[in-house]
């Protein structure tokens, strides 16, 4: 089967002239649909930069990213936004909840962006909250949730457009061990049971070990790429 994502010789630089810094120095790999992939490495190694490029939130300086065989540099403006919004779910710390809006309002936001009618937004938003065992919190303000409830709300929001790929950047970074384990279990059950491709940046060795594959990045280069062989 053709890969869902294909990355070829991607470079990403920040700044210019003497301040130019190359955060990615030429990375290439394919991701198959349904894989769970951990991107690991020390702080500053380029993990978030790579994740942003994969998720089409940022473009490579040079090199190509194909999504289902489409060169993503050909996607611009509205088409790029629609592709991202329809294909991806994001579990990123910086895409946090609006604390003054209700849990349901936060969860339906990607559908609002996609132009889904109000009634259907509500129905699908409540279904996602049901799935994450948060239906009773639909009307709560984001501010009043525990860390685990917030992260489950973020996952519900990531699911409402029925994504093919979930990108998670340190999804358990701010959670205690027990709550983090619940959030991990949810992500892996979505991967296994719904076949959603899971791409996760993490410092957490145990979380990385649960993934089918670990891509190790150091100073902007892939230094290891191991896939678990099924026993
Ligand atoms: P990681 O997620 O592995 O910690 P990042 O991808 O965030 O690493 O950053 C990789 C390198 O690129 C770091 O040295 C960081 O300082 C630098 N960097 C990241 N974003 C920017 C930016 N917007 N401008 C300049 N340098 C940046
Ligand atoms: Mg990072």
PDB file of N, CA, C and O and ligand atoms in Angstrom, residues 14-15 21 23 41-50 169 201, ligand 1:
ATOM      1  N   UNK A  14      15.628  28.301  10.155  1.00  0.00           N
ATOM      2  CA  UNK A  14      15.048  29.497  10.770  1.00  0.00           C
ATOM      3  C   UNK A  14      16.056  30.636  10.649  1.00  0.00           C
ATOM      4  O   UNK A  14      17.264  30.406  10.701  1.00  0.00           O
ATOM      5  N   UNK A  15      15.561  31.860  10.536  1.00  0.00           N
ATOM      6  CA  UNK A  15      16.427  33.029  10.511  1.00  0.00           C
ATOM      7  C   UNK A  15      17.177  33.159   9.197  1.00  0.00           C
ATOM      8  O   UNK A  15      17.008  32.351   8.290  1.00  0.00           O
ATOM      9  N   UNK A  21      19.704  29.154  11.127  1.00  0.00           N
ATOM     10  CA  UNK A  21      19.880  27.910  11.874  1.00  0.00           C
ATOM     11  C   UNK A  21      19.070  26.814  11.208  1.00  0.00           C
ATOM     12  O   UNK A  21      17.877  26.976  10.948  1.00  0.00           O
ATOM     13  N   UNK A  23      17.234  23.631  11.486  1.00  0.00           N
ATOM     14  CA  UNK A  23      16.646  22.747  12.513  1.00  0.00           C
ATOM     15  C   UNK A  23      16.424  21.339  11.969  1.00  0.00           C
ATOM     16  O   UNK A  23      16.448  20.372  12.730  1.00  0.00           O
ATOM     17  N   UNK A  41      13.794  12.259  20.850  1.00  0.00           N
ATOM     18  CA  UNK A  41      15.083  12.943  20.786  1.00  0.00           C
ATOM     19  C   UNK A  41      15.132  14.018  21.857  1.00  0.00           C
ATOM     20  O   UNK A  41      14.108  14.389  22.423  1.00  0.00           O
ATOM     21  N   UNK A  42      16.344  14.523  22.087  1.00  0.00           N
ATOM     22  CA  UNK A  42      16.537  15.533  23.128  1.00  0.00           C
ATOM     23  C   UNK A  42      15.829  16.829  22.776  1.00  0.00           C
ATOM     24  O   UNK A  42      15.522  17.084  21.613  1.00  0.00           O
ATOM     25  N   UNK A  43      15.640  17.663  23.768  1.00  0.00           N
ATOM     26  CA  UNK A  43      15.081  18.985  23.576  1.00  0.00           C
ATOM     27  C   UNK A  43      15.955  19.761  22.582  1.00  0.00           C
ATOM     28  O   UNK A  43      17.180  19.714  22.676  1.00  0.00           O
ATOM     29  N   UNK A  44      15.323  20.401  21.606  1.00  0.00           N
ATOM     30  CA  UNK A  44      16.067  21.181  20.617  1.00  0.00           C
ATOM     31  C   UNK A  44      16.541  20.362  19.426  1.00  0.00           C
ATOM     32  O   UNK A  44      17.187  20.904  18.521  1.00  0.00           O
ATOM     33  N   UNK A  45      16.212  19.076  19.373  1.00  0.00           N
ATOM     34  CA  UNK A  45      16.717  18.221  18.291  1.00  0.00           C
ATOM     35  C   UNK A  45      15.949  18.403  16.977  1.00  0.00           C
ATOM     36  O   UNK A  45      16.429  17.983  15.926  1.00  0.00           O
ATOM     37  N   UNK A  46      14.753  19.017  17.046  1.00  0.00           N
ATOM     38  CA  UNK A  46      13.987  19.264  15.823  1.00  0.00           C
ATOM     39  C   UNK A  46      12.667  18.508  15.749  1.00  0.00           C
ATOM     40  O   UNK A  46      12.019  18.495  14.700  1.00  0.00           O
ATOM     41  N   UNK A  47      12.237  17.912  16.855  1.00  0.00           N
ATOM     42  CA  UNK A  47      11.018  17.098  16.858  1.00  0.00           C
ATOM     43  C   UNK A  47       9.780  17.923  16.512  1.00  0.00           C
ATOM     44  O   UNK A  47       8.982  17.519  15.662  1.00  0.00           O
ATOM     45  N   UNK A  48       9.614  19.046  17.189  1.00  0.00           N
ATOM     46  CA  UNK A  48       8.412  19.854  16.932  1.00  0.00           C
ATOM     47  C   UNK A  48       8.448  20.437  15.523  1.00  0.00           C
ATOM     48  O   UNK A  48       7.416  20.502  14.844  1.00  0.00           O
ATOM     49  N   UNK A  49       9.629  20.836  15.082  1.00  0.00           N
ATOM     50  CA  UNK A  49       9.766  21.345  13.711  1.00  0.00           C
ATOM     51  C   UNK A  49       9.311  20.275  12.725  1.00  0.00           C
ATOM     52  O   UNK A  49       8.529  20.551  11.800  1.00  0.00           O
ATOM     53  N   UNK A  50       9.761  19.040  12.920  1.00  0.00           N
ATOM     54  CA  UNK A  50       9.368  17.942  12.038  1.00  0.00           C
ATOM     55  C   UNK A  50       7.859  17.696  12.106  1.00  0.00           C
ATOM     56  O   UNK A  50       7.202  17.556  11.064  1.00  0.00           O
ATOM     57  N   UNK A 169       1.777  16.187  20.279  1.00  0.00           N
ATOM     58  CA  UNK A 169       3.086  16.684  20.717  1.00  0.00           C
ATOM     59  C   UNK A 169       3.084  16.668  22.245  1.00  0.00           C
ATOM     60  O   UNK A 169       2.361  17.441  22.865  1.00  0.00           O
ATOM     61  N   UNK A 201       5.086  12.999  19.336  1.00  0.00           N
ATOM     62  CA  UNK A 201       6.388  13.466  19.828  1.00  0.00           C
ATOM     63  C   UNK A 201       6.398  13.276  21.331  1.00  0.00           C
ATOM     64  O   UNK A 201       5.452  13.687  22.007  1.00  0.00           O
TER      65      UNK A 201
HETATM   66  P1  LIG B   1      12.321  19.998  19.863  1.00  0.00           P
HETATM   67  O1  LIG B   1      10.867  19.971  19.626  1.00  0.00           O
HETATM   68  O2  LIG B   1      13.020  18.709  19.568  1.00  0.00           O
HETATM   69  O3  LIG B   1      12.670  20.485  21.232  1.00  0.00           O
HETATM   70  P2  LIG B   1      12.330  22.181  17.943  1.00  0.00           P
HETATM   71  O4  LIG B   1      11.910  21.590  16.655  1.00  0.00           O
HETATM   72  O5  LIG B   1      11.336  22.953  18.722  1.00  0.00           O
HETATM   73  O6  LIG B   1      12.997  21.036  18.850  1.00  0.00           O
HETATM   74  O7  LIG B   1      13.589  23.126  17.697  1.00  0.00           O
HETATM   75  C1  LIG B   1      14.732  22.676  16.989  1.00  0.00           C
HETATM   76  C2  LIG B   1      15.752  23.803  16.932  1.00  0.00           C
HETATM   77  O8  LIG B   1      15.259  24.870  16.151  1.00  0.00           O
HETATM   78  C3  LIG B   1      16.080  24.388  18.309  1.00  0.00           C
HETATM   79  O9  LIG B   1      17.455  24.681  18.348  1.00  0.00           O
HETATM   80  C4  LIG B   1      15.257  25.651  18.357  1.00  0.00           C
HETATM   81  O10 LIG B   1      15.874  26.617  19.153  1.00  0.00           O
HETATM   82  C5  LIG B   1      15.224  26.081  16.897  1.00  0.00           C
HETATM   83  N1  LIG B   1      13.966  26.784  16.578  1.00  0.00           N
HETATM   84  C6  LIG B   1      12.723  26.275  16.675  1.00  0.00           C
HETATM   85  N2  LIG B   1      11.801  27.172  16.278  1.00  0.00           N
HETATM   86  C7  LIG B   1      12.503  28.284  15.936  1.00  0.00           C
HETATM   87  C8  LIG B   1      12.129  29.577  15.438  1.00  0.00           C
HETATM   88  N3  LIG B   1      10.850  29.903  15.208  1.00  0.00           N
HETATM   89  N4  LIG B   1      13.123  30.466  15.204  1.00  0.00           N
HETATM   90  C9  LIG B   1      14.422  30.143  15.411  1.00  0.00           C
HETATM   91  N5  LIG B   1      14.840  28.954  15.859  1.00  0.00           N
HETATM   92  C10 LIG B   1      13.895  28.033  16.129  1.00  0.00           C
END
